[in-house]
Amino acid sequence: MDKFFDTATPPPIDRVDGRAKVTGTAQYAAEYDLPGLVYGVLVGSTVAKGTIAAMDTRAAEKSPGVLAVITHLNAPPIPGYAQSTSPNPGQTRGGGLKIFNDNIISFNGEPIALVVADTFERATHAASLVKAQYKKEAPHTNLTEATKTGKPVEGDRYKENVRGERDAWKSAAVKIEAEYIMPTQVHNPMEMHATTVRWDADNKVTVWDKTQGVVSTQRSVAEAFKLEQKDVRVNAQYVGGGFGAALRTWPHVIAAVMGAKKVGKPLKLVLTRPQMFLLVGYRPEAIQKIAMGASANGKLVGMVHEAFATTSTYENFNEGVVAQTRQLYACPNVATKYNIYALDVSTPTWMRGPGEATGSWPLECGLDELSYALNIDPIELRKINHADTDPENGKPYSSKFLKEAYDLGADKIGWKKRKQKPATETEDGWMVGYGMSGGLFGASRGEGRIAAKLTADGTLILQSAVSDSGPGTATAMTQIASNIIGLPPEKIKFELGDSLFPPGPTQGGSTTTSTLGTTVNAACQTLKKRLVGLLKTQESEVKLEDVEFTKGEMRLKNGTKISYADALKASGQTSIEIIEASGRNPEMQKYSAYSYSVHFVKVKVHPLTGVVRVDKVVVAGDAGTIISEKTAASQMIGGAVGGIGGALTEEGVVDHRYGRWVNNDFANYHVPVHADVPPIETVFVNKPDPILNPNGAKGMGEIAIIGFAAAVGNAVYNATGKRIRSLPITPDKMLQA
Ligand code: MOS
């Protein structure tokens, strides 16, 4: 180990929580067995729209072990549920789903009761005995139909946005126009959403929750129950995947806290897998029209991108579906429009690469279509239209190494083996093709706080109320601290997931490393100053810049080496403890900042069955400095695995007659399994962003999936000459095309 610490590049460290996770000692929200714990199970409505006319809970209440059946008829009022305010005229509810607050049903499966019993099995059985009568109305859940007969939500953010001339693409020498479809996709993290609640006093509660935002959950629970924020303790030491589903405090969390109070016992509520499709959001389906035109030399003349997507009737969910089209290429004339339709479904939410993952499907396939129309290599076409500065506002980029990413990835997949003419290559009776796509996601940095404690035994403890939904936050933070303070990673402990720690950011939008890495960096710099300060009694001239911090020692110019432990002991202190805060970089106002991914795939398509196999994947990324090599690669691999599902199998299906999900389980909603996942290689430009933050890191979580489906669609076209514009690319579509 030691030899690495004198070199510029430290060795990749293992995931610091890896052993706990794989050996089962890591505790998740549903794994806290508190004395006297009781179990809550939610009952869902069986209609999609209407009102509850009557409920019969007598059988459930008499069922063995049942402590309470909570419905809108007897639910304790949630003080924070103010009068419903609807975002849209004609809508009766708004501001999020207020559970058990009224008798209105807005989607099929909406919770109508919480059954609490002494065991999970008894609660589940009693839940099956709850009966409701509804005054039904005909639900509308069909987006295609809504775009024809309905009206989209109105407002400024849904207006057409034109740069240059709207229809310039029409007069271009070469042009394409097409419609692309993406169905509903669902996060489906391995761990179900779960909340364990214990009221510690009348106005004090502890919650173990699956959340990507420790502080945001603390705030949401405090607001709902009108508690002091400090009197709500949230724990989320481990999170088994989130992908955006755990960015909000959903109504079941409020129901669990309410239920625990009502029965006066600690309560655990775990959503079932089918409920995971209904109650914690999803990536909304989208119908998208794309048109683009270029001159014969490949220069983009104009683009038009219009998206039609779904929201619920009680909330307007928005994401930047068309934003990337305005940003990724230097095109003078771009028109975009984003429409959402309020349907009788639950509210969608952010899902990995929110907006961009959806928008990249038509954008990056459209560019591929154009490349064939122009007979220009797709990478070359992208380079021809590379945006050197932000096409929207002319600002320089804080860093951009997209061209390098194209080249690194092309090299690794063996792009030169690709034939520009489709359907010309076979291997073992399978048709073979290569495809690629680009993607971007905004890079930013927010506010973070951490506590740092350097002790006389030579260890450093860092603490922040942030959670890690999987990317390896503690590992990356440990690496940053190790690089700066000069301690080996095993002497550093990064503790997270407890709201008692100083507030950290919500883990969303690929910002944690940028945000909290800045705080860790600052804390370590402060500690170094304090360590040098300890020396002053012995060596009054010592200046910070003259000291090398390495292997837990300060090395002075005169050759003296003093360990941090000895410096502390000599000064009579047992530790240095600080709280460090960091925020945005005001300098960033002058820049635009994005991370970039380029996905390359090789596919094999069976000519008789239409089966598509992803045979090889290369992900190239410009995410600034790579802080932690292993977790960075893992994150990109995970995004690609999700991308394979989105490209080939994942599709949420609703029976529009009843507005009811028909495949809300893992038997029928197909996520990739190991056999679907080929070798995935990652390659990073690994050059620092010099402006965004002192570590030079941009974000990575979102770009890992953005553009992936298009890369597969483009490879399928290259292999077969068939352009599939509707996801997922299933064998039936291949055979019909
Ligand atoms: Mo992500 S969709 O910001 O968890």
XYZ file of C-alpha atoms and ligand atoms in Angstrom:
741
model
C 0.000 0.000 0.000
C 2.646 2.454 1.129
C 4.484 2.791 -2.135
C 1.437 4.325 -3.758
C 1.266 7.240 -1.400
C 4.325 8.898 -2.769
C 2.921 8.879 -6.296
C 0.437 11.249 -7.855
C -2.208 8.591 -8.414
C -3.332 6.666 -5.375
C -4.504 3.106 -5.900
C -8.227 2.523 -6.396
C -9.735 1.777 -3.023
C -12.355 -0.846 -2.326
C -15.861 0.246 -1.466
C -15.588 1.068 2.230
C -19.036 -0.368 3.000
C -18.689 -3.302 0.617
C -17.976 -5.902 3.276
C -20.937 -4.811 5.419
C -23.223 -4.952 2.412
C -22.229 -8.366 1.130
C -22.002 -10.008 4.561
C -25.422 -8.782 5.653
C -24.303 -6.679 8.582
C -25.484 -3.506 6.821
C -28.913 -2.625 8.230
C -31.586 -1.226 5.953
C -34.737 0.657 6.924
C -36.848 -2.504 7.248
C -34.263 -4.304 9.350
C -34.569 -2.530 12.685
C -36.291 -4.879 15.110
C -37.475 -2.572 17.835
C -39.079 -3.978 20.996
C -42.842 -4.166 20.549
C -42.650 -3.516 16.807
C -45.949 -3.711 14.922
C -46.549 -3.927 11.200
C -48.463 -1.712 8.809
C -49.870 -2.844 5.472
C -51.497 -0.516 2.967
C -54.731 -1.331 1.166
C -55.079 0.072 -2.345
C -58.162 1.262 -4.154
C -59.481 -1.029 -6.873
C -60.749 1.802 -9.038
C -58.746 4.516 -10.749
C -61.085 7.463 -10.446
C -64.021 8.491 -8.310
C -64.829 8.669 -4.634
C -65.112 6.203 -1.800
C -68.836 5.898 -1.023
C -68.544 3.547 1.933
C -66.009 1.413 3.738
C -66.458 -1.732 5.773
C -63.494 -2.390 8.032
C -65.275 -4.521 10.645
C -63.899 -7.867 9.489
C -60.382 -6.459 9.331
C -60.684 -4.918 12.782
C -61.850 -8.239 14.287
C -59.102 -10.183 12.570
C -56.502 -11.675 14.990
C -53.689 -9.378 16.030
C -55.119 -6.243 14.445
C -54.515 -3.040 16.388
C -55.963 -0.467 14.027
C -57.484 0.049 10.616
C -56.877 3.620 9.570
C -58.915 5.151 6.744
C -59.978 8.634 5.709
C -62.940 8.161 8.069
C -60.888 7.832 11.244
C -57.384 9.013 10.397
C -55.872 11.413 12.898
C -55.549 14.744 11.121
C -52.111 15.533 9.733
C -51.593 19.139 10.840
C -49.340 19.933 7.913
C -51.940 18.956 5.346
C -53.208 22.421 4.576
C -56.306 22.933 2.457
C -55.709 21.212 -0.879
C -54.422 23.589 -3.458
C -54.657 22.362 -7.003
C -52.080 23.339 -9.594
C -54.684 23.279 -12.336
C -58.173 24.611 -12.820
C -60.815 21.937 -12.603
C -58.729 19.744 -10.331
C -59.874 19.006 -6.849
C -56.611 17.975 -5.228
C -53.126 19.275 -5.299
C -49.817 19.735 -3.609
C -48.986 16.076 -3.352
C -51.092 13.154 -2.301
C -52.463 13.742 1.171
C -52.997 10.243 2.426
C -56.323 9.375 4.124
C -57.280 13.047 3.930
C -60.425 12.750 1.818
C -62.517 10.201 -0.081
C -61.222 11.081 -3.538
C -59.507 8.436 -5.664
C -56.996 9.723 -8.196
C -55.376 6.487 -9.363
C -55.804 2.754 -9.208
C -54.043 1.416 -6.133
C -54.197 4.677 -4.194
C -53.969 3.835 -0.481
C -57.399 3.761 1.171
C -56.440 2.096 4.440
C -53.506 1.224 6.676
C -53.948 -1.976 8.640
C -51.739 -2.330 11.709
C -51.229 -5.705 13.363
C -48.779 -7.518 15.607
C -47.270 -9.484 12.742
C -46.751 -8.747 9.073
C -48.743 -11.822 8.069
C -51.734 -10.865 10.224
C -51.664 -7.315 8.895
C -51.500 -8.625 5.338
C -54.437 -10.965 5.915
C -56.541 -8.279 7.591
C -55.769 -5.882 4.741
C -57.443 -8.367 2.394
C -60.633 -8.052 4.456
C -61.033 -4.276 4.046
C -63.967 -3.547 1.755
C -64.801 -0.323 -0.018
C -67.632 0.838 -2.241
C -66.856 3.444 -4.822
C -68.694 5.996 -6.846
C -66.755 5.221 -10.001
C -65.877 7.524 -12.849
C -64.311 6.536 -16.168
C -60.520 6.831 -15.867
C -58.261 8.306 -18.521
C -54.813 6.773 -18.518
C -54.007 6.523 -22.211
C -51.422 9.113 -23.258
C -51.766 8.444 -26.987
C -55.485 9.077 -26.742
C -54.946 12.158 -24.564
C -52.668 13.719 -27.185
C -55.477 13.327 -29.723
C -58.536 14.246 -27.723
C -57.295 15.904 -24.553
C -55.626 19.167 -23.712
C -52.148 19.483 -22.246
C -51.496 21.398 -19.029
C -51.027 25.089 -19.761
C -48.355 27.413 -18.472
C -45.169 29.213 -19.371
C -42.964 26.156 -19.101
C -45.063 24.400 -21.739
C -44.766 27.130 -24.356
C -42.762 26.583 -27.510
C -39.181 27.753 -27.110
C -37.494 28.835 -30.353
C -33.839 29.652 -30.946
C -33.301 31.141 -34.396
C -35.953 30.146 -36.918
C -38.481 27.513 -36.037
C -38.710 25.667 -39.355
C -35.205 26.162 -40.724
C -34.681 22.366 -40.819
C -37.266 22.086 -43.596
C -35.097 23.933 -46.092
C -31.983 21.843 -45.330
C -30.362 19.673 -48.003
C -30.779 16.493 -45.939
C -33.480 15.995 -43.370
C -35.298 13.434 -41.256
C -38.549 13.508 -39.345
C -39.833 10.815 -37.019
C -41.871 9.954 -33.945
C -40.323 8.091 -31.030
C -42.088 6.328 -28.179
C -40.810 5.481 -24.722
C -43.100 3.640 -22.317
C -43.349 4.107 -18.590
C -40.245 2.809 -16.829
C -39.968 2.043 -13.139
C -36.960 2.466 -10.826
C -37.294 -0.933 -9.188
C -34.403 -0.704 -6.748
C -33.629 -4.016 -5.103
C -34.691 -2.731 -1.690
C -38.370 -1.952 -1.270
C -39.285 1.388 0.212
C -39.595 0.917 3.943
C -40.126 3.060 6.983
C -39.682 2.064 10.613
C -41.024 4.609 13.100
C -40.704 5.042 16.827
C -42.310 7.938 18.682
C -39.939 8.785 21.531
C -42.262 11.365 23.088
C -45.442 13.189 22.145
C -43.520 15.576 19.936
C -40.409 13.580 19.157
C -40.019 10.815 16.626
C -37.290 8.618 15.143
C -37.648 7.335 11.601
C -35.534 4.748 9.796
C -36.330 5.365 6.179
C -35.224 4.487 2.701
C -34.367 7.944 1.494
C -31.921 9.747 -0.758
C -32.393 12.859 1.375
C -31.872 12.462 5.115
C -32.482 16.148 5.769
C -35.344 16.478 3.274
C -37.165 13.556 4.908
C -36.536 15.086 8.320
C -38.009 18.374 7.079
C -41.000 16.710 5.394
C -41.956 14.696 8.479
C -41.486 17.750 10.698
C -43.702 19.845 8.430
C -46.426 17.210 8.176
C -46.663 16.686 11.946
C -45.770 20.261 12.907
C -42.732 19.198 14.898
C -39.451 20.965 15.437
C -37.039 19.687 12.812
C -34.557 18.719 15.528
C -37.234 16.513 17.107
C -37.420 14.333 14.036
C -34.455 12.000 13.773
C -33.997 10.316 10.430
C -31.688 7.365 9.911
C -30.700 6.029 6.519
C -27.327 4.382 7.029
C -27.843 2.067 4.081
C -30.053 2.448 1.033
C -30.496 -0.467 -1.343
C -30.761 1.522 -4.542
C -32.855 4.582 -5.258
C -32.522 5.897 -8.816
C -34.712 8.863 -7.859
C -37.626 6.976 -6.289
C -36.354 7.903 -2.833
C -35.938 11.629 -3.549
C -39.380 12.451 -2.156
C -41.044 11.724 1.133
C -43.982 9.763 -0.239
C -47.362 9.426 1.458
C -46.622 5.961 2.869
C -43.941 7.519 5.087
C -46.501 9.909 6.527
C -48.936 6.995 6.952
C -46.315 5.016 8.893
C -45.557 7.924 11.216
C -49.286 8.513 11.710
C -49.951 4.811 12.331
C -47.194 4.501 14.937
C -48.638 7.451 16.816
C -52.171 6.109 16.651
C -51.310 2.681 18.096
C -48.621 3.998 20.424
C -46.052 1.437 19.315
C -43.095 1.392 16.958
C -44.303 0.495 13.495
C -42.763 -0.804 10.326
C -44.242 -0.352 6.876
C -42.671 -1.982 3.826
C -44.172 -1.502 0.393
C -44.791 -4.664 -1.583
C -43.139 -4.991 -4.969
C -46.461 -4.343 -6.747
C -46.922 -1.203 -4.633
C -43.451 -0.055 -5.688
C -44.920 0.547 -9.148
C -47.758 2.669 -7.799
C -46.598 4.657 -4.801
C -43.045 5.887 -5.361
C -43.134 7.336 -8.863
C -41.828 6.173 -12.206
C -40.345 7.578 -15.396
C -43.364 8.844 -17.305
C -43.998 7.547 -20.796
C -43.367 9.985 -23.601
C -44.310 10.365 -27.232
C -41.777 12.545 -29.010
C -41.537 14.084 -32.445
C -38.121 14.931 -33.777
C -37.157 16.656 -37.004
C -33.707 17.711 -38.078
C -31.990 18.976 -41.155
C -28.360 19.388 -42.158
C -26.370 20.684 -45.060
C -24.644 18.052 -47.228
C -21.410 18.456 -45.250
C -23.207 17.472 -42.042
C -23.665 20.888 -40.422
C -26.956 20.979 -38.568
C -29.319 23.593 -39.978
C -32.258 23.168 -37.659
C -34.045 20.861 -35.228
C -37.558 20.605 -33.846
C -38.286 18.426 -30.814
C -41.706 18.151 -29.215
C -42.505 15.857 -26.297
C -45.837 14.673 -24.891
C -45.662 13.094 -21.455
C -47.797 12.037 -18.529
C -48.490 13.547 -15.138
C -51.140 12.889 -12.490
C -54.288 14.917 -11.944
C -53.077 16.174 -8.578
C -49.524 17.296 -9.391
C -47.683 18.620 -12.407
C -44.511 16.607 -12.714
C -41.984 18.296 -14.998
C -38.554 17.278 -16.211
C -36.217 18.579 -18.886
C -37.134 16.158 -21.662
C -36.338 18.553 -24.522
C -33.596 20.617 -22.823
C -30.718 18.473 -24.080
C -31.735 19.104 -27.691
C -30.989 22.795 -27.144
C -27.615 22.072 -25.591
C -25.766 19.074 -26.988
C -25.027 20.383 -30.489
C -24.149 23.691 -32.081
C -27.307 24.185 -34.078
C -28.472 27.704 -34.886
C -32.180 26.947 -35.225
C -33.873 24.873 -32.557
C -37.515 24.728 -31.536
C -38.632 22.682 -28.537
C -41.944 22.155 -26.834
C -42.806 20.094 -23.781
C -46.363 19.035 -23.064
C -47.774 17.109 -20.127
C -51.210 15.566 -19.830
C -52.912 15.075 -16.474
C -54.112 11.474 -16.400
C -55.694 9.299 -13.723
C -52.372 7.855 -12.610
C -50.053 8.376 -9.665
C -47.503 11.154 -9.945
C -44.341 10.294 -11.884
C -40.991 11.309 -10.487
C -37.337 11.728 -11.359
C -35.702 8.540 -12.489
C -32.003 8.236 -13.300
C -31.171 10.787 -15.983
C -34.570 12.438 -15.470
C -35.676 14.216 -18.653
C -32.463 13.730 -20.571
C -32.754 9.931 -20.632
C -36.172 10.342 -22.251
C -35.176 13.132 -24.633
C -32.006 11.404 -25.783
C -34.044 8.580 -27.327
C -35.363 10.637 -30.258
C -32.430 13.062 -30.319
C -29.661 10.511 -30.538
C -31.583 8.108 -32.796
C -32.556 11.076 -34.967
C -28.930 12.045 -35.338
C -28.158 8.470 -36.312
C -30.904 8.544 -38.935
C -29.392 11.751 -40.239
C -25.910 10.213 -40.351
C -27.151 7.491 -42.696
C -29.037 10.016 -44.827
C -25.816 12.025 -45.089
C -23.568 8.960 -45.326
C -21.355 10.407 -42.612
C -20.022 8.355 -39.687
C -22.215 9.072 -36.637
C -19.247 10.070 -34.474
C -17.956 12.331 -37.214
C -21.405 13.923 -37.522
C -21.391 14.670 -33.807
C -17.916 16.148 -33.972
C -18.922 18.358 -36.906
C -21.681 19.759 -34.726
C -19.716 19.921 -31.481
C -20.758 22.879 -29.333
C -17.570 24.689 -28.326
C -19.574 27.122 -26.203
C -23.075 26.885 -24.764
C -25.413 27.228 -27.785
C -28.144 28.733 -25.598
C -26.203 31.619 -24.051
C -22.700 31.609 -25.528
C -21.070 30.962 -22.145
C -17.841 28.966 -22.044
C -17.937 25.538 -20.458
C -16.171 25.122 -17.128
C -14.748 22.013 -18.771
C -15.724 19.860 -21.719
C -13.865 16.833 -23.020
C -16.593 15.275 -25.119
C -14.413 14.846 -28.200
C -11.872 12.937 -26.123
C -14.688 10.735 -24.810
C -15.841 9.941 -28.375
C -12.316 8.867 -29.301
C -11.594 6.844 -26.156
C -14.850 4.926 -26.471
C -14.581 4.376 -30.221
C -11.147 2.951 -29.740
C -12.223 0.583 -26.968
C -15.270 -0.874 -28.744
C -13.380 -1.240 -32.024
C -15.553 1.259 -33.893
C -13.471 0.917 -37.026
C -14.860 -2.598 -37.436
C -18.323 -1.076 -37.903
C -19.727 -1.066 -41.447
C -21.468 2.134 -42.471
C -23.819 0.101 -44.660
C -26.441 -1.598 -42.461
C -27.137 -5.332 -42.410
C -23.815 -6.348 -43.880
C -22.125 -8.215 -41.039
C -22.874 -11.560 -39.414
C -21.298 -13.692 -36.691
C -22.374 -17.295 -36.122
C -25.646 -16.727 -37.922
C -26.493 -13.553 -35.981
C -26.615 -10.123 -37.587
C -24.087 -7.793 -35.996
C -24.125 -4.032 -35.633
C -22.531 -1.170 -33.738
C -24.230 1.914 -32.387
C -23.341 4.898 -30.266
C -24.946 7.917 -28.700
C -23.993 10.926 -26.643
C -25.560 12.294 -23.523
C -25.159 15.128 -21.101
C -26.392 16.198 -17.685
C -25.908 19.473 -15.865
C -23.046 19.555 -13.355
C -23.536 21.641 -10.263
C -22.563 22.058 -6.654
C -24.719 22.915 -3.671
C -24.357 23.356 0.060
C -22.933 20.816 2.437
C -21.756 20.541 6.004
C -19.629 17.989 7.732
C -18.126 17.354 11.127
C -14.496 16.282 11.148
C -12.549 14.843 14.057
C -8.860 14.061 13.866
C -7.795 12.105 16.951
C -4.498 11.428 18.644
C -4.584 7.808 17.531
C -4.124 9.093 13.992
C -7.620 8.515 12.685
C -10.047 10.870 11.010
C -13.812 10.644 11.380
C -16.043 12.603 9.012
C -19.804 12.839 9.506
C -22.581 14.228 7.345
C -26.339 13.701 7.127
C -26.235 12.471 3.557
C -27.323 9.063 2.337
C -25.769 6.763 -0.216
C -28.271 5.190 -2.565
C -25.487 3.148 -4.110
C -22.825 5.173 -5.911
C -20.354 4.837 -3.050
C -20.458 8.214 -1.365
C -18.496 7.171 1.716
C -15.827 5.643 -0.508
C -15.422 8.755 -2.636
C -15.363 11.031 0.407
C -12.788 8.808 2.089
C -10.635 8.986 -1.031
C -10.849 12.782 -1.187
C -9.947 13.093 2.477
C -7.093 10.634 2.084
C -5.645 12.564 -0.852
C -5.665 15.853 1.011
C -4.947 15.051 4.632
C -2.384 12.407 3.782
C -3.863 9.547 5.783
C -4.361 6.091 4.313
C -8.044 5.349 3.592
C -8.236 2.734 6.351
C -7.505 5.442 8.920
C -10.497 7.459 7.743
C -14.139 6.779 8.518
C -16.917 8.609 6.734
C -20.186 8.267 8.633
C -23.484 9.162 7.028
C -27.220 8.597 7.143
C -28.047 10.186 10.509
C -29.830 13.517 10.816
C -27.866 14.181 14.012
C -24.831 14.787 11.799
C -24.405 18.195 10.147
C -26.820 18.546 7.204
C -25.609 17.104 3.927
C -27.190 17.416 0.498
C -29.938 15.230 -0.899
C -28.385 12.613 -3.112
C -29.882 13.595 -6.437
C -29.000 15.107 -9.773
C -25.449 13.705 -9.760
C -24.246 16.346 -7.312
C -23.095 14.599 -4.134
C -19.424 14.253 -5.016
C -19.240 17.818 -6.312
C -21.094 19.260 -3.329
C -19.893 17.226 -0.379
C -16.484 16.540 -1.869
C -15.953 20.289 -1.684
C -16.858 20.268 2.016
C -14.543 17.340 2.737
C -11.770 19.088 0.841
C -12.307 22.275 2.840
C -12.423 20.386 6.132
C -9.138 18.656 5.399
C -7.512 21.959 4.464
C -8.695 23.411 7.768
C -7.333 20.419 9.657
C -3.976 20.842 7.956
C -3.856 24.464 9.073
C -4.737 23.422 12.597
C -2.041 20.737 12.563
C 0.567 23.245 11.464
C -0.779 25.530 14.173
C 0.107 22.858 16.708
C 3.702 22.988 15.556
C 4.059 26.672 16.161
C 5.056 26.225 19.772
C 8.004 24.103 18.696
C 8.920 25.572 15.302
C 7.617 29.078 15.094
C 8.479 29.629 11.415
C 6.563 26.678 9.941
C 4.359 27.752 7.044
C 1.509 25.625 5.725
C 2.849 25.584 2.189
C 6.198 24.255 3.391
C 4.695 21.166 4.957
C 4.040 17.942 3.140
C 1.176 15.908 4.610
C 1.679 12.272 3.885
C 1.349 8.894 5.614
C -0.095 10.580 8.692
C 2.954 12.792 9.088
C 3.962 16.364 8.543
C 7.262 16.508 6.736
C 9.060 19.775 7.163
C 11.649 21.343 4.886
C 14.429 20.640 7.345
C 13.716 16.920 7.114
C 11.813 16.677 10.397
C 8.862 14.286 10.382
C 6.101 14.679 12.959
C 3.109 12.377 13.013
C -0.307 13.961 13.478
C -0.687 11.845 16.599
C 2.581 13.123 18.078
C 1.765 16.718 17.193
C -1.564 16.370 18.978
C -0.047 14.694 22.016
C 2.739 17.248 22.267
C 0.178 20.020 22.320
C -1.774 18.248 25.031
C -4.847 17.718 22.883
C -6.634 14.464 22.226
C -8.291 15.594 19.015
C -9.088 18.405 16.636
C -12.800 18.759 16.001
C -14.299 21.090 13.434
C -17.547 21.694 11.580
C -16.974 22.722 7.978
C -19.479 24.171 5.543
C -19.215 24.844 1.835
C -21.532 26.202 -0.810
C -21.789 27.144 -4.431
C -18.983 28.703 -6.386
C -20.182 32.169 -7.496
C -17.592 32.044 -10.275
C -19.767 29.398 -11.940
C -22.260 32.044 -13.057
C -19.869 32.809 -15.901
C -19.821 29.199 -17.084
C -22.009 26.382 -18.259
C -21.223 23.011 -16.756
C -22.128 19.521 -17.934
C -20.924 15.974 -17.641
C -20.900 13.915 -20.819
C -21.263 10.249 -21.588
C -20.822 8.400 -24.835
C -22.308 4.933 -25.000
C -21.103 2.355 -27.494
C -22.780 -0.971 -27.991
C -22.325 -3.959 -30.198
C -25.522 -5.950 -30.704
C -26.368 -9.281 -32.224
C -29.809 -9.755 -33.731
C -31.161 -13.161 -34.544
C -32.554 -13.047 -38.096
C -35.339 -15.595 -37.486
C -36.506 -14.825 -33.954
C -35.781 -11.106 -33.843
C -34.044 -11.502 -30.483
C -31.624 -8.670 -29.755
C -28.613 -9.406 -27.572
C -26.359 -6.651 -26.344
C -22.985 -8.246 -26.991
C -20.580 -5.616 -25.717
C -20.820 -2.201 -24.086
C -18.282 0.567 -23.716
C -19.141 3.654 -21.706
C -16.878 6.652 -22.132
C -17.311 9.543 -19.758
C -16.232 13.102 -19.199
C -17.110 13.456 -15.530
C -14.121 15.575 -14.557
C -11.578 14.065 -12.205
C -12.362 10.483 -11.315
C -12.242 10.444 -7.537
C -12.737 6.748 -6.913
C -11.915 4.519 -9.833
C -13.807 1.420 -8.761
C -17.037 3.077 -7.674
C -16.978 5.322 -10.749
C -16.720 2.296 -13.003
C -19.455 0.538 -11.006
C -21.726 3.493 -11.408
C -21.290 3.560 -15.171
C -21.796 -0.200 -15.359
C -24.979 0.071 -13.294
C -26.314 2.771 -15.596
C -25.623 0.603 -18.620
C -27.411 -2.347 -17.023
C -30.432 -0.136 -16.429
C -30.070 1.025 -20.002
C -30.202 -2.533 -21.329
C -33.531 -2.981 -19.555
C -34.890 0.261 -20.958
C -33.706 -0.612 -24.438
C -34.868 -4.200 -24.643
C -37.402 -5.237 -22.007
C -38.820 -2.657 -19.609
C -42.340 -1.425 -20.213
C -44.984 -0.477 -17.700
C -48.358 -1.640 -18.974
C -51.673 -0.221 -17.816
C -55.065 -1.656 -18.783
C -56.757 1.539 -19.848
C -60.237 0.124 -19.318
C -59.611 0.095 -15.571
C -56.587 2.371 -15.352
C -54.871 -0.534 -13.633
C -51.295 -1.747 -13.872
C -51.108 -5.229 -15.332
C -47.402 -5.979 -14.958
C -46.429 -4.455 -11.642
C -44.189 -7.303 -10.551
C -40.856 -8.792 -11.537
C -42.438 -11.713 -13.346
C -43.967 -9.419 -15.930
C -41.907 -6.240 -15.825
C -38.605 -7.450 -17.143
C -35.421 -5.985 -15.745
C -32.108 -7.295 -17.053
C -30.699 -10.384 -15.384
C -27.077 -11.481 -15.492
C -27.628 -13.449 -18.676
C -28.721 -10.214 -20.417
C -25.626 -8.295 -19.406
C -22.459 -8.624 -21.482
C -19.014 -7.354 -20.525
C -19.279 -3.614 -19.891
C -16.116 -1.577 -20.094
C -15.714 1.949 -18.850
C -13.238 4.600 -19.820
C -12.928 8.123 -18.466
C -11.237 11.192 -19.854
C -10.350 11.925 -16.207
C -9.391 15.561 -16.621
C -10.364 17.993 -13.870
C -13.023 20.640 -14.172
C -10.969 23.569 -12.906
C -13.912 25.772 -11.907
C -16.788 23.713 -10.531
C -15.112 22.516 -7.341
C -11.638 22.057 -5.903
C -11.609 18.312 -6.580
C -12.325 18.769 -10.293
C -15.126 16.188 -10.255
C -18.355 16.604 -12.186
C -21.334 14.240 -11.794
C -21.804 10.721 -13.024
C -25.024 9.110 -11.784
C -27.291 10.426 -14.507
C -25.012 10.297 -17.554
C -24.499 6.598 -16.853
C -27.873 5.894 -18.457
C -28.555 8.919 -20.653
C -28.442 7.954 -24.317
C -28.072 4.239 -23.728
C -31.337 3.171 -25.368
C -30.471 5.199 -28.462
C -27.090 3.499 -28.729
C -28.886 0.137 -28.780
C -31.505 1.321 -31.273
C -28.745 2.648 -33.498
C -26.796 -0.604 -33.260
C -29.931 -2.590 -34.114
C -30.354 -0.447 -37.232
C -26.716 -0.943 -38.145
C -27.126 -4.699 -37.738
C -30.424 -5.086 -39.575
C -31.417 -1.943 -41.462
C -34.564 -1.863 -39.272
C -35.242 1.381 -37.416
C -37.262 0.643 -34.287
C -38.664 3.867 -32.842
C -40.665 2.418 -30.003
C -39.078 1.106 -26.828
C -38.495 -1.548 -25.706
C -37.012 -3.209 -28.794
C -38.739 -6.571 -28.440
C -38.625 -9.466 -30.931
C -42.203 -8.820 -32.152
C -41.230 -5.321 -33.243
C -38.135 -6.653 -34.987
C -40.189 -9.205 -36.906
C -42.867 -6.703 -37.901
C -40.416 -4.037 -39.067
Mo -31.516 10.897 -9.325
S -33.118 10.761 -10.615
O -31.333 12.541 -9.119
O -31.802 9.951 -8.013
